[in-house]
PDB file of C-alpha atoms in Angstrom:
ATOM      1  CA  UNK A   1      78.054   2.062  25.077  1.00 58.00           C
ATOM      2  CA  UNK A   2      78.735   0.282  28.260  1.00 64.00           C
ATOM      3  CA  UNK A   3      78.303   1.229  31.819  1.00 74.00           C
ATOM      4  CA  UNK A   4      80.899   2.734  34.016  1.00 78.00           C
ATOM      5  CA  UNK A   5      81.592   1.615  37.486  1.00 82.00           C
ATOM      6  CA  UNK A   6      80.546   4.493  39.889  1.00 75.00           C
ATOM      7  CA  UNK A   7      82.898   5.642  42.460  1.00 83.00           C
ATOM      8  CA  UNK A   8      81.014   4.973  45.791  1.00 87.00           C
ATOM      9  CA  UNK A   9      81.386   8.791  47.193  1.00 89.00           C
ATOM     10  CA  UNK A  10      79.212  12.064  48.179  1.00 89.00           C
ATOM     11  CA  UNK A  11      78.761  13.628  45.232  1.00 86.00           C
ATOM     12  CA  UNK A  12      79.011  17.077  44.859  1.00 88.00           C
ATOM     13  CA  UNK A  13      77.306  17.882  41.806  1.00 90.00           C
ATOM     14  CA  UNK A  14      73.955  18.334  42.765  1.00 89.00           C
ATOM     15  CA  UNK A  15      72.095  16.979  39.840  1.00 90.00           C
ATOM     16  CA  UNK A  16      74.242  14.042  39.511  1.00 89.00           C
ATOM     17  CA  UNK A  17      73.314  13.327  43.134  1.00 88.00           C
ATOM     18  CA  UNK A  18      69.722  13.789  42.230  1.00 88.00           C
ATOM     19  CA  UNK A  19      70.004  11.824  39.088  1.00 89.00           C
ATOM     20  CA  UNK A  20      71.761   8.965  41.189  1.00 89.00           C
ATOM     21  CA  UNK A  21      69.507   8.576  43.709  1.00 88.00           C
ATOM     22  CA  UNK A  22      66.336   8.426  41.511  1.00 88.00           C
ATOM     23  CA  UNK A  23      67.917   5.859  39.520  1.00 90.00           C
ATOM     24  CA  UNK A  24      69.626   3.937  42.827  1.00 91.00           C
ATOM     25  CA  UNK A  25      65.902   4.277  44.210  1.00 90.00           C
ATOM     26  CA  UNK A  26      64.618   2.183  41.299  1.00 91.00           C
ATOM     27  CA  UNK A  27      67.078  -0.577  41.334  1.00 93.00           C
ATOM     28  CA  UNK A  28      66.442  -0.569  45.320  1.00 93.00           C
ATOM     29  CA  UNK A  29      62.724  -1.040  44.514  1.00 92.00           C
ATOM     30  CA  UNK A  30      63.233  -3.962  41.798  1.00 94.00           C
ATOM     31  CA  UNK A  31      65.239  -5.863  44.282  1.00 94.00           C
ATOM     32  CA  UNK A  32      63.196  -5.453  47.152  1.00 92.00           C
ATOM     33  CA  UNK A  33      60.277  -6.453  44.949  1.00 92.00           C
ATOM     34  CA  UNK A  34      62.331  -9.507  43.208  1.00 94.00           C
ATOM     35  CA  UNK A  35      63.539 -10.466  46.747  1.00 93.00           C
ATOM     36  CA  UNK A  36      60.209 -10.709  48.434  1.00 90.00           C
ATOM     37  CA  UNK A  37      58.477 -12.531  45.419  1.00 92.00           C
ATOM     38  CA  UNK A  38      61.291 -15.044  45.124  1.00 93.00           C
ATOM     39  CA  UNK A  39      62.006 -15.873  48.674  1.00 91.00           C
ATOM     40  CA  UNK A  40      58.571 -15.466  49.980  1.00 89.00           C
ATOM     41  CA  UNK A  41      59.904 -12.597  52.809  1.00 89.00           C
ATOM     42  CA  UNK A  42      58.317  -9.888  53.506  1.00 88.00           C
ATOM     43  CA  UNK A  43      60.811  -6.525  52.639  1.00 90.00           C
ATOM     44  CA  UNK A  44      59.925  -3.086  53.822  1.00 90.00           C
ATOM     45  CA  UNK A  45      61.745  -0.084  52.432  1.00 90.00           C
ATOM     46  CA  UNK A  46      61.555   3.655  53.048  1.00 88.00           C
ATOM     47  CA  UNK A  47      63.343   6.586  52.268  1.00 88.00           C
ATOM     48  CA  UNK A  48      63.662   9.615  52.742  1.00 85.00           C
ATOM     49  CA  UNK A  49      65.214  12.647  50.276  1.00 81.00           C
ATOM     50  CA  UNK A  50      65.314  16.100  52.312  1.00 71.00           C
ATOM     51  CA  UNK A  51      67.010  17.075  49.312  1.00 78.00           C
ATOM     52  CA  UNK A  52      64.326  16.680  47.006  1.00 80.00           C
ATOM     53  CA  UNK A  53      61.518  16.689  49.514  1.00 81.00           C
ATOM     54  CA  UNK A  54      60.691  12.971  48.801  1.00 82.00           C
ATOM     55  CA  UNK A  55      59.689  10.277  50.813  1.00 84.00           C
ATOM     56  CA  UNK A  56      59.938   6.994  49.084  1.00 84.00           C
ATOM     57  CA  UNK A  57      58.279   3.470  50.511  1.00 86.00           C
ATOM     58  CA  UNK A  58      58.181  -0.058  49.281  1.00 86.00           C
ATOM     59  CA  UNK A  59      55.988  -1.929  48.813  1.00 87.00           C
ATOM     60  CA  UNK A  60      54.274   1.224  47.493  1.00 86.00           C
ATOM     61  CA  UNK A  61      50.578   1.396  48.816  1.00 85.00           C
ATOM     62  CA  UNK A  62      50.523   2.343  52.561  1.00 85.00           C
ATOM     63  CA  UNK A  63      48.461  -0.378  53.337  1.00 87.00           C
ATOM     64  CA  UNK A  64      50.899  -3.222  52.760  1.00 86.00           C
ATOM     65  CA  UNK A  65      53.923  -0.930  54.064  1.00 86.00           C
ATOM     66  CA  UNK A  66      51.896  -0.392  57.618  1.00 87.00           C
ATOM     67  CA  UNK A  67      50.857  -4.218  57.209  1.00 88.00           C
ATOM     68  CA  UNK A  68      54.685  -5.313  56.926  1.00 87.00           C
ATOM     69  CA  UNK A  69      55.795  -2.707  59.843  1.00 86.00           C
ATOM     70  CA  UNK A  70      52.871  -3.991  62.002  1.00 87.00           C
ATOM     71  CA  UNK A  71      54.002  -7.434  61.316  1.00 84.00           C
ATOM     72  CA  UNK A  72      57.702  -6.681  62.229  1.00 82.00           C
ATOM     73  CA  UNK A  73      56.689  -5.103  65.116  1.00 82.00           C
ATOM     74  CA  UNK A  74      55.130  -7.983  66.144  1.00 79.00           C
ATOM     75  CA  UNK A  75      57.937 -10.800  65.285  1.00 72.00           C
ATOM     76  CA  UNK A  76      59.764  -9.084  67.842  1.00 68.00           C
ATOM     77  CA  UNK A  77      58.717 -11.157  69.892  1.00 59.00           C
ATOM     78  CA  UNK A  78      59.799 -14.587  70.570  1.00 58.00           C
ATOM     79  CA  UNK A  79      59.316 -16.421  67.386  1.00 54.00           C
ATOM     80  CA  UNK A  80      56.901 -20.024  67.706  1.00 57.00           C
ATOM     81  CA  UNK A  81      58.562 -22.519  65.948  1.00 61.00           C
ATOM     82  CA  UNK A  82      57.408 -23.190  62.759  1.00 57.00           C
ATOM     83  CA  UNK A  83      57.338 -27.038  61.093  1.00 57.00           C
ATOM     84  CA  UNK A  84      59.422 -27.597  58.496  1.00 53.00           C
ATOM     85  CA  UNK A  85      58.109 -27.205  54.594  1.00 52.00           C
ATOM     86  CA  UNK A  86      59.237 -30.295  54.140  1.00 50.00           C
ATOM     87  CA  UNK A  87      57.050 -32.498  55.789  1.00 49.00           C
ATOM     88  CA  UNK A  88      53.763 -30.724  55.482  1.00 52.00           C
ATOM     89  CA  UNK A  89      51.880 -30.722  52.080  1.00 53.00           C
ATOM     90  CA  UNK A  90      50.694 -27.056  52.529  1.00 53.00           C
ATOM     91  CA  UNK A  91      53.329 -24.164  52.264  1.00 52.00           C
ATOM     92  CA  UNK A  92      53.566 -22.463  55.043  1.00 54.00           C
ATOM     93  CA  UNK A  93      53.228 -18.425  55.505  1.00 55.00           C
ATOM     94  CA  UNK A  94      56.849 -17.308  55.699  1.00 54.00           C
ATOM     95  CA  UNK A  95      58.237 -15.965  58.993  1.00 54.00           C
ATOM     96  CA  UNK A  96      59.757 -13.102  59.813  1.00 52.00           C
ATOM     97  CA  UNK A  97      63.005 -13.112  61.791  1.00 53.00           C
ATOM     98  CA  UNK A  98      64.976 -10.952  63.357  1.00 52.00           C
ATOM     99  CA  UNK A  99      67.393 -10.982  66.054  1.00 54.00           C
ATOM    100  CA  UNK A 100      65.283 -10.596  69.172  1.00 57.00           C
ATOM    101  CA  UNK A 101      66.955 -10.043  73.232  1.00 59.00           C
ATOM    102  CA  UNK A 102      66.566 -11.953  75.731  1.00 62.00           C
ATOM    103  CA  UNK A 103      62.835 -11.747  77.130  1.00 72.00           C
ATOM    104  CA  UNK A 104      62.377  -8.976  79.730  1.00 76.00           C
ATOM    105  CA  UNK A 105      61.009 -11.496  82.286  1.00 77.00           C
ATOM    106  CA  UNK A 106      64.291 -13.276  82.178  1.00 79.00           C
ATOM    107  CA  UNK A 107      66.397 -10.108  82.852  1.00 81.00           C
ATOM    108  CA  UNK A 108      64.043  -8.990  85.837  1.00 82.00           C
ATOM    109  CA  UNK A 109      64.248 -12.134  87.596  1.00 83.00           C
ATOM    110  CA  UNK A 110      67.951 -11.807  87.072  1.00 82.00           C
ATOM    111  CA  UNK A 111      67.956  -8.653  88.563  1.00 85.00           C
ATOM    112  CA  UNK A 112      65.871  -9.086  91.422  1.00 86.00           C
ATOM    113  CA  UNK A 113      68.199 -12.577  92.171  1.00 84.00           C
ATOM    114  CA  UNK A 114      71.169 -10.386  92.520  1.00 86.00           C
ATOM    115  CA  UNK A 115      69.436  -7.529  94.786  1.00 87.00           C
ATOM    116  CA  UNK A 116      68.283 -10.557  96.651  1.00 88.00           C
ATOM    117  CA  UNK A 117      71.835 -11.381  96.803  1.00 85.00           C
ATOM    118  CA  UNK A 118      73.329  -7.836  97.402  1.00 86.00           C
ATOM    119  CA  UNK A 119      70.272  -7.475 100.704  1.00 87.00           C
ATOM    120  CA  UNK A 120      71.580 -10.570 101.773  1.00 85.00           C
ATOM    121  CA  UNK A 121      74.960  -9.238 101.791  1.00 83.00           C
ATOM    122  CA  UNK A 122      74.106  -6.177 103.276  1.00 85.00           C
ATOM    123  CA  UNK A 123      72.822  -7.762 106.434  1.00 83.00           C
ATOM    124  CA  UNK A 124      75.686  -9.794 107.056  1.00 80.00           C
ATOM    125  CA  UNK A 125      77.790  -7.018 106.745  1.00 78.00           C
ATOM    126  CA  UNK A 126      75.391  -4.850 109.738  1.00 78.00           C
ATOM    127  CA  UNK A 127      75.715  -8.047 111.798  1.00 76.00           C
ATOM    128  CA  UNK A 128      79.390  -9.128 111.580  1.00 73.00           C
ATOM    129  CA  UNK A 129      80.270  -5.213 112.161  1.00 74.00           C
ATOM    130  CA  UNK A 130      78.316  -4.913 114.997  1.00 74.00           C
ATOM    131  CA  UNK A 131      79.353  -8.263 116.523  1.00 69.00           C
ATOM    132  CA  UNK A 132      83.160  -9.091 115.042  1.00 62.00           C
ATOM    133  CA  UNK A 133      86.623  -7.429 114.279  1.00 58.00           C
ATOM    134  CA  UNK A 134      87.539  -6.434 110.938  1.00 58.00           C
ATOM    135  CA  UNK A 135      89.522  -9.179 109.749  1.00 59.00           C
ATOM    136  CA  UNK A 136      86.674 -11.596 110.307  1.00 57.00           C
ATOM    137  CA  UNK A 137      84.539  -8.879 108.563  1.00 55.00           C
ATOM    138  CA  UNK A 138      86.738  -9.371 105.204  1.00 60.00           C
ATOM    139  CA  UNK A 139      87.313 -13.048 105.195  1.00 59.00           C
ATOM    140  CA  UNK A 140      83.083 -13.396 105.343  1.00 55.00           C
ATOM    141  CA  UNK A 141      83.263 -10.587 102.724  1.00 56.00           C
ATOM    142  CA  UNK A 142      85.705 -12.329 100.391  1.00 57.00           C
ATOM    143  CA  UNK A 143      83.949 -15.423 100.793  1.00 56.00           C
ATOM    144  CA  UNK A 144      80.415 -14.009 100.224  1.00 54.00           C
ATOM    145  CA  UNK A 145      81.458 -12.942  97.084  1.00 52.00           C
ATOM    146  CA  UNK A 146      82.981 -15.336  95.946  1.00 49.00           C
ATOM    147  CA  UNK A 147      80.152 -17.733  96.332  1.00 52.00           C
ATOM    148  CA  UNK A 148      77.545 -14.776  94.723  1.00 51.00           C
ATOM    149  CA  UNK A 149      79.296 -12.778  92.292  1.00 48.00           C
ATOM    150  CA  UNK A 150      81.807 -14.910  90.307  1.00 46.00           C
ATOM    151  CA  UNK A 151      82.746 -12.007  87.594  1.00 50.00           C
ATOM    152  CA  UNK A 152      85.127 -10.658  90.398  1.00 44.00           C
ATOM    153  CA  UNK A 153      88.618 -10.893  90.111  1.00 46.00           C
ATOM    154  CA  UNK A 154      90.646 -12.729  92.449  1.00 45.00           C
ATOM    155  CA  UNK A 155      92.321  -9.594  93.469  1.00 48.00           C
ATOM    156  CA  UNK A 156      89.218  -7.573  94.130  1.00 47.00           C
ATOM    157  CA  UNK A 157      88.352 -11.128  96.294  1.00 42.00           C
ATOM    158  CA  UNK A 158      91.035 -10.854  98.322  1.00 46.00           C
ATOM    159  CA  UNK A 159      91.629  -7.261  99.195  1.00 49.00           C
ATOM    160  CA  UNK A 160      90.635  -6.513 102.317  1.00 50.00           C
ATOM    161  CA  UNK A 161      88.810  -3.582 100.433  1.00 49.00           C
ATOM    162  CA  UNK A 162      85.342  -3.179 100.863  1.00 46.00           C
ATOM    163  CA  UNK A 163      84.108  -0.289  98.980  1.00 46.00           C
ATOM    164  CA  UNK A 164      83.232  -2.808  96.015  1.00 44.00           C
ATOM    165  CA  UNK A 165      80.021  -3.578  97.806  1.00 43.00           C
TER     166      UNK A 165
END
């Protein structure tokens, strides 16, 4: 007797859904287990079944699942780099990677640049309005940002406009 293909759907019959996901569980299981002993990774796996009332976790003692989530937790931050296999004699402990986003710092001090920029701005604006016409006022405008802000379009550049400040 062979095995039928399974028609990836809801199912509606209730014990079939309960039979497939005990049985989908254990393959899930085996191949998280096979993947982390053959690769060397680290694999953490939970699940839960409101269903059945079931919560199911690999690897299955809590203290290597809250090991593994501590240690993803942690790669989340930038990753040192690690030498190459290769050209050490000792294996080294395998690394978890994940995509990470840029480091906070970074986006702060790109945030603060641009309200640097925007005060800057500002001021100019108070002066040459207190002091010019409004034709000067938009040329110095226009050319502001066009030196500070080069995402704008050229025809937000050269409207005479000014609300986009």
């Amino acid at each position: 007797m062979g095995r039928a293909r399974l028609e990836i759907k809801y199912r509606e019959d209730r014990r079939a859904r309960i039979a497939t996901y005990w049985s989908r569980m254990t393959g899930v299981k085996r191949k998280a287990r096979e993947l982390s002993t053959l690769c060397g990774v680290d694999v953490l796996l939970a699940s839960f079944s409101p269903e059945i009332q079931t919560v199911h976790i690999w690897p299955e003692d809590n203290s290597s699942f809250r090991r593994v989530a501590e240690r993803y937790r942690g790669a989340r931050a930038p990753i040192p780099e690690v030498p190459s296999p290769l050209l050490s004699s000792q294996p080294s402990p395998p690394v978890l990677s994940s995509p990470s986003p840029p480091p906070a710092s970074r986006i702060l001090e790109q945030i603060q640049s641009m309200t640097r920029v925007l005060d800057e701005v500002k001021e100019r604006v108070s002066v040459l309005e207190a002091v010019g016409d409004d034709d000067d006022i938009c040329a110095l405008l226009n050319m502001d940002m066009l030196m500070s802000f080069p995402s704008f379009s050229f025809e937000e550049l050269f409207s005479c406009d000014t609300h986009h400040i």
